[in-house]
Structure formats: C-alpha cells, structure tokens
mmCIF file of C-alpha atoms and ligand atoms in Angstrom:
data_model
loop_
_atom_site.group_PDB
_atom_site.id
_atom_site.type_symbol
_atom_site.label_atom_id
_atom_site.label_comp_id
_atom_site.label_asym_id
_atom_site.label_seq_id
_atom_site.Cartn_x
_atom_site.Cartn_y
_atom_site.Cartn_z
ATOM 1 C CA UNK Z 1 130.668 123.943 66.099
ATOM 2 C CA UNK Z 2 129.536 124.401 69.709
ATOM 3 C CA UNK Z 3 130.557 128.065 70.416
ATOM 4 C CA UNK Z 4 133.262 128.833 73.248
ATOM 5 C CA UNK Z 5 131.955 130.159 76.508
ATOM 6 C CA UNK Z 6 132.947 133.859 75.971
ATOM 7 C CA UNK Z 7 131.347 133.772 72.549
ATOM 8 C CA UNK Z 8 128.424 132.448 74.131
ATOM 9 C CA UNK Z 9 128.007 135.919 76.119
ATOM 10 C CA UNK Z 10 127.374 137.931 73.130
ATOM 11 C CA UNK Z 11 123.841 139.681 73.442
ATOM 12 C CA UNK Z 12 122.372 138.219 70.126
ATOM 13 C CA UNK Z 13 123.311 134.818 71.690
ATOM 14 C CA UNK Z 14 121.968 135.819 74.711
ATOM 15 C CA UNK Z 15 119.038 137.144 72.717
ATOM 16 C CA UNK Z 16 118.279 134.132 70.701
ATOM 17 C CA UNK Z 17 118.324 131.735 73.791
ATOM 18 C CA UNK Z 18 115.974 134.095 75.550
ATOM 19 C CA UNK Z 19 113.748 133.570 73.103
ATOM 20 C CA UNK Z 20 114.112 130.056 72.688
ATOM 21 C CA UNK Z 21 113.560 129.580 76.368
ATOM 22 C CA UNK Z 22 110.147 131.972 76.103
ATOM 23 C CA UNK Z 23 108.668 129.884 73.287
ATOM 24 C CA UNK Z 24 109.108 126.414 75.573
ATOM 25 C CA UNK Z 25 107.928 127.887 78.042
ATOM 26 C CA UNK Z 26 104.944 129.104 76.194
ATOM 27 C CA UNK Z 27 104.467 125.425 74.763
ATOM 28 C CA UNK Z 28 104.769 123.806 78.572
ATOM 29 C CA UNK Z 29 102.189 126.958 79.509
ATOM 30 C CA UNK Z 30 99.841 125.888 76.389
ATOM 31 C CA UNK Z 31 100.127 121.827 77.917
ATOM 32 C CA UNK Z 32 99.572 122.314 81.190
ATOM 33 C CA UNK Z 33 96.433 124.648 80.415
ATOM 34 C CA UNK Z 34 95.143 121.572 78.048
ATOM 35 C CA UNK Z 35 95.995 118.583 80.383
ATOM 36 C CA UNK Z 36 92.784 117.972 82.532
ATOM 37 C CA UNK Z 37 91.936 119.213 86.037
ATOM 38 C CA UNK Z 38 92.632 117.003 89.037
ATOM 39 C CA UNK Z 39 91.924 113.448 87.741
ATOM 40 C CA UNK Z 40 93.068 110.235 89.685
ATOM 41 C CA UNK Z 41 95.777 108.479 87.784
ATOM 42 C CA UNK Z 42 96.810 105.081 87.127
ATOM 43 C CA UNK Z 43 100.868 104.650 87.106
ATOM 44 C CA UNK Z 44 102.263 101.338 86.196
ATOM 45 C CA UNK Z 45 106.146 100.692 87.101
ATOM 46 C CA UNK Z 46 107.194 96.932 85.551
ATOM 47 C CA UNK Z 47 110.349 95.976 83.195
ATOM 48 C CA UNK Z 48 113.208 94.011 84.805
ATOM 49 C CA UNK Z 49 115.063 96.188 86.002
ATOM 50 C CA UNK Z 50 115.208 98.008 89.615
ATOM 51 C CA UNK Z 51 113.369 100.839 91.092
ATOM 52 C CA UNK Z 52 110.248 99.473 90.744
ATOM 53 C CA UNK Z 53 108.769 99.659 94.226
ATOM 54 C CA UNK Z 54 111.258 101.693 95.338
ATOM 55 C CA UNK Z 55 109.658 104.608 93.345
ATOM 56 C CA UNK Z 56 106.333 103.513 93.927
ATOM 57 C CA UNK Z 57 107.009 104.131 97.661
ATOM 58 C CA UNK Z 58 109.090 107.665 96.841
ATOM 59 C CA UNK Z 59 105.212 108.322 95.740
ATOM 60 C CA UNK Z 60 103.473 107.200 98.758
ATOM 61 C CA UNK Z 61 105.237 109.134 100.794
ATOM 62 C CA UNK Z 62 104.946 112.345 98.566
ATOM 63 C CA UNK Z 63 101.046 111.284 99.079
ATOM 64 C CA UNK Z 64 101.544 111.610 102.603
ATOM 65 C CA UNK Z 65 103.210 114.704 102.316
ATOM 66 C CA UNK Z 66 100.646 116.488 101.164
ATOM 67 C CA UNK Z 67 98.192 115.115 103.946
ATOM 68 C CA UNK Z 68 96.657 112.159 102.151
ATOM 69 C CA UNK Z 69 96.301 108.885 103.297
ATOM 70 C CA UNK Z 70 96.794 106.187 101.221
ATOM 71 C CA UNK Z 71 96.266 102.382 100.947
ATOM 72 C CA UNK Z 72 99.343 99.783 100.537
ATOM 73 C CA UNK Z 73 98.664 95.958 99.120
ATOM 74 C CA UNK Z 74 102.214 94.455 99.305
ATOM 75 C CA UNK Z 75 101.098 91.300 97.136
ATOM 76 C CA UNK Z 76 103.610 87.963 96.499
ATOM 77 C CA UNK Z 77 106.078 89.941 99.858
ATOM 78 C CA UNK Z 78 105.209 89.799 103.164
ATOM 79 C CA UNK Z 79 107.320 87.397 105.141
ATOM 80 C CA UNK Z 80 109.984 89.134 105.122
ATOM 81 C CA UNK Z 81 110.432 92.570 106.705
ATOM 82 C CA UNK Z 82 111.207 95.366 104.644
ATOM 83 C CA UNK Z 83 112.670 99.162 105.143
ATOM 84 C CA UNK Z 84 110.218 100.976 103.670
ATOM 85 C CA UNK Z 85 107.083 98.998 105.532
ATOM 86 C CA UNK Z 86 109.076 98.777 108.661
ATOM 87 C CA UNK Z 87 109.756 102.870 108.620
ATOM 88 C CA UNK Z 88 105.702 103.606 108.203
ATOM 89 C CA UNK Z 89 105.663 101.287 111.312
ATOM 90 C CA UNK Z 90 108.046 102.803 113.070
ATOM 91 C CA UNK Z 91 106.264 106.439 112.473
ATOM 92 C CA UNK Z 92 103.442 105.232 113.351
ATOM 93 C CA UNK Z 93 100.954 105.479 110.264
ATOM 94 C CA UNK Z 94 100.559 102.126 109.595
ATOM 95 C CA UNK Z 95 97.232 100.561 110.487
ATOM 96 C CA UNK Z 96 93.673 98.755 109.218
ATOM 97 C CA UNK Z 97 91.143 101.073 110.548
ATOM 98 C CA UNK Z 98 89.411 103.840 109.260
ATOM 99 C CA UNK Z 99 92.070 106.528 111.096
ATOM 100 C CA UNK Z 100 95.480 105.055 109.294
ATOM 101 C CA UNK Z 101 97.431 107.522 107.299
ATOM 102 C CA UNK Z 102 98.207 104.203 105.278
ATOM 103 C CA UNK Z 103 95.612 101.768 105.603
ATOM 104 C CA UNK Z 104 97.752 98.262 105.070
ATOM 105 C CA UNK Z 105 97.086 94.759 103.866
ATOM 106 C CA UNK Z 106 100.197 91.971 102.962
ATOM 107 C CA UNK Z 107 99.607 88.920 101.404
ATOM 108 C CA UNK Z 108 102.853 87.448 103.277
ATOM 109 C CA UNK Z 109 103.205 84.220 101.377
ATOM 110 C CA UNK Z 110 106.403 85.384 100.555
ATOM 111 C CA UNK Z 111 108.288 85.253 97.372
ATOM 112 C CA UNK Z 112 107.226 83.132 94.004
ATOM 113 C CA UNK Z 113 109.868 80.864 95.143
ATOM 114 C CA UNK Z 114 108.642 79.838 98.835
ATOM 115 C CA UNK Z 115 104.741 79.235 97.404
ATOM 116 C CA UNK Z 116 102.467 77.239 99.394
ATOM 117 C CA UNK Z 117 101.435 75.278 96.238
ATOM 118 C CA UNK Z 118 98.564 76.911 93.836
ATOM 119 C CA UNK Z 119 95.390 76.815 95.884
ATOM 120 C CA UNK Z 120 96.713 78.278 99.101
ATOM 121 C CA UNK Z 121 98.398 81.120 97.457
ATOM 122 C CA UNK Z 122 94.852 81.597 95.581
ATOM 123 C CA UNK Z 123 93.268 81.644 98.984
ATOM 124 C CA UNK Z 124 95.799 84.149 100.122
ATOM 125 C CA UNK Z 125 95.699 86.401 96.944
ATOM 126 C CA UNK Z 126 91.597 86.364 97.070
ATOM 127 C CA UNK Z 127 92.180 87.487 100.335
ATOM 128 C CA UNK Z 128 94.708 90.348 99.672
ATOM 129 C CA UNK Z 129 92.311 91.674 96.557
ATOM 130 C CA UNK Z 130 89.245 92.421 99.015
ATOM 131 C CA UNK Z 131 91.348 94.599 101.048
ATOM 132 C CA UNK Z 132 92.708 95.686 97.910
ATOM 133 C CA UNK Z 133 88.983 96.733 96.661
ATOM 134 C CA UNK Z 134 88.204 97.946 99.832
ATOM 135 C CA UNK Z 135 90.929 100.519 99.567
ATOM 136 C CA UNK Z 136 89.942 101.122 95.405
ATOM 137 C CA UNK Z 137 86.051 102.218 96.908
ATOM 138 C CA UNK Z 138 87.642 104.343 99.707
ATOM 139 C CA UNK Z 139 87.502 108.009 98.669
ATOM 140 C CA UNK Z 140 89.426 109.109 102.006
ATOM 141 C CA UNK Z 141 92.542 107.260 100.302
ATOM 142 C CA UNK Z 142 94.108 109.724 97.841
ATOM 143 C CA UNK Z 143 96.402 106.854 96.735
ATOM 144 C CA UNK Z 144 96.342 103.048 96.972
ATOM 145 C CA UNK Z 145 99.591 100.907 95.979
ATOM 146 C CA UNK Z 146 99.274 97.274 94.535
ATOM 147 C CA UNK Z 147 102.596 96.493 94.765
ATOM 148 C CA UNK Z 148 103.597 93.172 92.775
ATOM 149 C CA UNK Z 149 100.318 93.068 92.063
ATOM 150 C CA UNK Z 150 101.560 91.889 88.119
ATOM 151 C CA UNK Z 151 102.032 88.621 89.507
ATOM 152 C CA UNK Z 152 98.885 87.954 90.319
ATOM 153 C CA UNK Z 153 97.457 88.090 87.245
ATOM 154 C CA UNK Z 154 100.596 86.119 85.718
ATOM 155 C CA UNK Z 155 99.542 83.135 87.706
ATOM 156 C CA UNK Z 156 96.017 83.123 87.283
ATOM 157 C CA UNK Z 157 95.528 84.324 90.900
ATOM 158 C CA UNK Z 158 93.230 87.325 89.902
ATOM 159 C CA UNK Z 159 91.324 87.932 87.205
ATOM 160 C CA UNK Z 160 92.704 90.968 85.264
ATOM 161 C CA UNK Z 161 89.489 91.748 84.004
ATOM 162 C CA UNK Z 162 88.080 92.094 87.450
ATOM 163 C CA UNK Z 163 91.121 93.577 88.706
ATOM 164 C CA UNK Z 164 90.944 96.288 86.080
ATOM 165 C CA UNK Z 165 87.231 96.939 86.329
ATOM 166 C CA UNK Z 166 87.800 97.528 90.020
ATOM 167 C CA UNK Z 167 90.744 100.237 89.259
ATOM 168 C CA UNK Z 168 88.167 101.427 86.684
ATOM 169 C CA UNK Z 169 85.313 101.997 88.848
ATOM 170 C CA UNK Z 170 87.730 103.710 91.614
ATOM 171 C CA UNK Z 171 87.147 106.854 93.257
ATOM 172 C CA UNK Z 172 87.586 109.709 90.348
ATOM 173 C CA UNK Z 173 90.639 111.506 92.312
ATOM 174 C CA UNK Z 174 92.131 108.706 93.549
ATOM 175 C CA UNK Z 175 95.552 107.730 92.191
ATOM 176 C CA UNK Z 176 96.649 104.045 91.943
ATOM 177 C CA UNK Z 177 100.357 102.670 91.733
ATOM 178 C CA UNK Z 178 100.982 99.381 90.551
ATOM 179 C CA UNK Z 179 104.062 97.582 90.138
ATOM 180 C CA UNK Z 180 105.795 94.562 88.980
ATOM 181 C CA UNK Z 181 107.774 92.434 85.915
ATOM 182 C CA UNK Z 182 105.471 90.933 83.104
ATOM 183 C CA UNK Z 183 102.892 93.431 83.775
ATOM 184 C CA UNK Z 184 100.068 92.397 81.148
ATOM 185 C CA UNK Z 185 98.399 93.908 78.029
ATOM 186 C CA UNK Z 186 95.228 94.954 80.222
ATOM 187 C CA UNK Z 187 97.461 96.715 83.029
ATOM 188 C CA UNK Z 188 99.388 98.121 80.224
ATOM 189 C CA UNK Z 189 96.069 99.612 78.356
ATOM 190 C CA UNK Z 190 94.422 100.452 81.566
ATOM 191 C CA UNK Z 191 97.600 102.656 83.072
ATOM 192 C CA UNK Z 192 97.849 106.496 82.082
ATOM 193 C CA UNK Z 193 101.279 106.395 82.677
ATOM 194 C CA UNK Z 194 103.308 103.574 81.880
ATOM 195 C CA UNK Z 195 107.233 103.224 83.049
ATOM 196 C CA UNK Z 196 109.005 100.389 81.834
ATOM 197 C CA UNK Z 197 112.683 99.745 83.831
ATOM 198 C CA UNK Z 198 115.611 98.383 81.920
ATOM 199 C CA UNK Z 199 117.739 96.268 83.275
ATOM 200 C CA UNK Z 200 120.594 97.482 82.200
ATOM 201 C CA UNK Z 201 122.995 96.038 84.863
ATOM 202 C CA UNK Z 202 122.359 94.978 88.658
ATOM 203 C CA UNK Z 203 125.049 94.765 91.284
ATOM 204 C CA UNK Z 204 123.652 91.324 92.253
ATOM 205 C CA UNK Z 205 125.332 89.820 88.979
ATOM 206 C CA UNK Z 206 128.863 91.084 89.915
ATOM 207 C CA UNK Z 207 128.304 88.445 93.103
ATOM 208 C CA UNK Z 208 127.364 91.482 95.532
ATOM 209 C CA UNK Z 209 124.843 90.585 97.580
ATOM 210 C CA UNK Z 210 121.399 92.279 97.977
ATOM 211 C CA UNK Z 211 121.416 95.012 100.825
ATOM 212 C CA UNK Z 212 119.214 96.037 104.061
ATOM 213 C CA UNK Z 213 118.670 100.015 102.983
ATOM 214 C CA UNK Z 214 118.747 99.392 99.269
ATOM 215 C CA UNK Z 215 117.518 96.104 98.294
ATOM 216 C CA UNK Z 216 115.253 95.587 101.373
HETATM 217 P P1 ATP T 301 113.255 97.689 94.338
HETATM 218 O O1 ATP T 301 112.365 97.118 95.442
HETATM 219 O O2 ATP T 301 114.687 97.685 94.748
HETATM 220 O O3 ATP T 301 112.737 98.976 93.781
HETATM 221 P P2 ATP T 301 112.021 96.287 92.149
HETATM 222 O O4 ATP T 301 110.721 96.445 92.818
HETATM 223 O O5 ATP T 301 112.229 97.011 90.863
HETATM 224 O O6 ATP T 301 113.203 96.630 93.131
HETATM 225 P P3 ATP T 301 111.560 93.422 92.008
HETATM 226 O O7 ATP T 301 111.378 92.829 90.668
HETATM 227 O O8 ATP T 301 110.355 93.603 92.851
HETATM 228 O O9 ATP T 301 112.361 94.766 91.840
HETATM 229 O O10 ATP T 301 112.659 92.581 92.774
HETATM 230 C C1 ATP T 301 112.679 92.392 94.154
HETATM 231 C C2 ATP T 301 114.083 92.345 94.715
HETATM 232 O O11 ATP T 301 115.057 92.028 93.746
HETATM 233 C C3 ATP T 301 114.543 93.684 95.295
HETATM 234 O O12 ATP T 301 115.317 93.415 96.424
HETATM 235 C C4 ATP T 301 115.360 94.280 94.216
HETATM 236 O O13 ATP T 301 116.339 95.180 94.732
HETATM 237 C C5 ATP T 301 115.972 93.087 93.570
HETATM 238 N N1 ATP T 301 116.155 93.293 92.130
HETATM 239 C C6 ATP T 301 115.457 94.130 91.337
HETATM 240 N N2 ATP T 301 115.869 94.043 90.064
HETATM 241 C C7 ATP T 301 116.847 93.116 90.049
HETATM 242 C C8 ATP T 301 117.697 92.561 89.025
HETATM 243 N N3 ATP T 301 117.595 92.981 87.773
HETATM 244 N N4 ATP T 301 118.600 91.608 89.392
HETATM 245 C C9 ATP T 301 118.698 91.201 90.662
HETATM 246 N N5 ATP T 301 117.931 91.677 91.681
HETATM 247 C C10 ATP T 301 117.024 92.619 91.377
HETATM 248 MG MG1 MG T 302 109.276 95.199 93.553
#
C-alpha cells in the first residue's frame, strides 16, 4: 500500500529514499563518466505522428544558443512559407554565405502531392544534396538539419548509401538532425539516437484544420 503523506515523513522513510536517490545518482554519475567526450551525433526523428520537425527546430535553435551556426536543408517543403523559417528570417540569421548563423538551402518543390513529375524533382533533390554536403564538410556548422530528408531516399531521389557515407564522413563534432516518416533501415542503423513518433491522435482527424503557429 502506498503510504499516507504524514507516514511518509518518518526519518527511516526519509532515510531510505535518501539513499535511494544517492545510489541513482551514483549510477547517472558512473554513465555520464563512461559516455564519450564531445562526439557529433546523428538524431533521427520519423514515425507518423507529429513533432517531427518541430523538435528538430527546438534543436537548432538550442544550437544557436550556444553560439553555433548551423546548416538547414528543408527537402520535399519549400513553397510554402513556414513559422519557424520565416522567424530565422525575420532575425536575421538566415543566409548562403560563409557569415550565416544558419547557412540555408530549400528544395521548394513543395509537398509529395504538388511534384513536378520524377525527373524534375530528381533535378531539384540533386540539387538540394550538394548544398546539403556542402554543409556535412563544413566544420564551422556545429549542426546541419535534413529535414524530410526520408523522402528522398523513399523515392529513389538520393542514394542512401551515398547519403549515409556523406553523414559518415562529416565533421567529427558536428551533429546532424534528420527527419521524416518511413525513414529507412540505413538511416535507422546509421542514427545514434533514434525517436520514433506515434501517432496516437491528430486534431486534423476531428475536421480541425491545420494551423499558422502550430502546424506551419
Ligand atoms: P511538425 O512540423 O508539426 O513537427 P511533423 O514534421 O512531425 O510535424 P510531417 O510528417 O512533416 O510532420 O507533416 C507535415 C505537416 O502535417 C505538418 O503541418 C504537421 O503538423 C502535419 N501533421 C503531422 N502529423 C500529422 C498527422 N498524423 N495527421 C495529420 N497531419 C499531421
Ligand atoms: Mg516534418
């Protein structure tokens, strides 16, 4: 039985969860001490659910926080604008030269939906991946983000074995953020950190309709 509050406050309690609370903290000590020194990493946000890019740009931004720059790839979006693009405009840090907090390339065929037929998509994907390996040789960029990037490799746009040898043969510090749905078995065994997003329920199914500020 969970004990009551007051009965809680009794020292052995007290006592016992002091202790409990000094041995994980000894354990989290013991990890951190383990885990590696400063090593770029490789996150990789797909499933079906949302909060994909959304967190990928939360990370950006905590990149830019700490003085990095970083390099953005928006792949498959583009044509539309977009909050969290249109904000690192507004501040000013968006840019292509060599003095951009976020150096910045988008494919802008917009969505799977509005394609421009196979080849011309290709043509526009090529062209988005050589900015995108510009940014993965660039040690000035703490982190780059290949956003929707999944879906270039689902159509046969990229190869995923170049694309991963390029992520492979990055910068050592450099972090990389990738999202997307369907992400495949080489992204998967490539990223160190792998979130997968349920889609548990979405707002959009009830009829309500997607939302400047929080779908866009
Ligand atoms: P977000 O940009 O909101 O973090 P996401 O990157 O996880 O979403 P995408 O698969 O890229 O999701 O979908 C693009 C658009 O579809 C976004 O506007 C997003 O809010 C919306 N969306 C995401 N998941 C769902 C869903 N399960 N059903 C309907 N719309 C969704
Ligand atoms: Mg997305």
């Amino acid at each position: 039985m969970v004990p009551l509050i007051a009965e809680r406050m009794d020292d052995q309690f007290q006592q016992a969860h002091a202790q409990r609370m000094q041995q994980k903290k000894a354990q989290v000590d013991a990890a951190v001490e383990r885990s590696r020194a400063l090593q770029g990493v490789v996150v990789l946000l797909t499933g079906h659910g949302k909060g994909k890019t959304t967190s990928a740009f939360g990370t950006l931004y905590r990149a830019l926080g700490h003085g990095q720059r970083a390099g953005l790839v928006q792949f498959i979006t583009g044509t539309q604008s977009n909050g969290e693009v249109t904000f690192l405009l507004q501040q000013g840090l968006l840019g292509q030269g060599a003095f951009a907090r976020v150096a910045y390339h988008a494919m802008a065929t917009g969505c799977t939906w509005n394609s421009q037929g196979w080849a011309a998509d290709k043509a526009a994907a090529d062209i988005a991946w050589q900015a995108a390996q510009h940014m993965l040789a660039d040690a000035s960029l703490g982190l780059v983000l290949l956003d929707e990037l999944t879906f270039m490799l689902e159509y046969g746009y990229l190869d995923a074995s170049d694309v991963a040898a390029a992520i492979r043969a990055r910068p050592p510090a450099q972090n990389v953020v990738i999202t997307g749905r369907n992400a495949p078995p080489v992204l998967l065994a490539l990223a160190d950190t792998v979130s997968e997003i349920a889609d548990t329920r979405h707002a959009f199914r009830a009829g309500i309709k997607a939302q400047a500020g929080l779908d866009f």
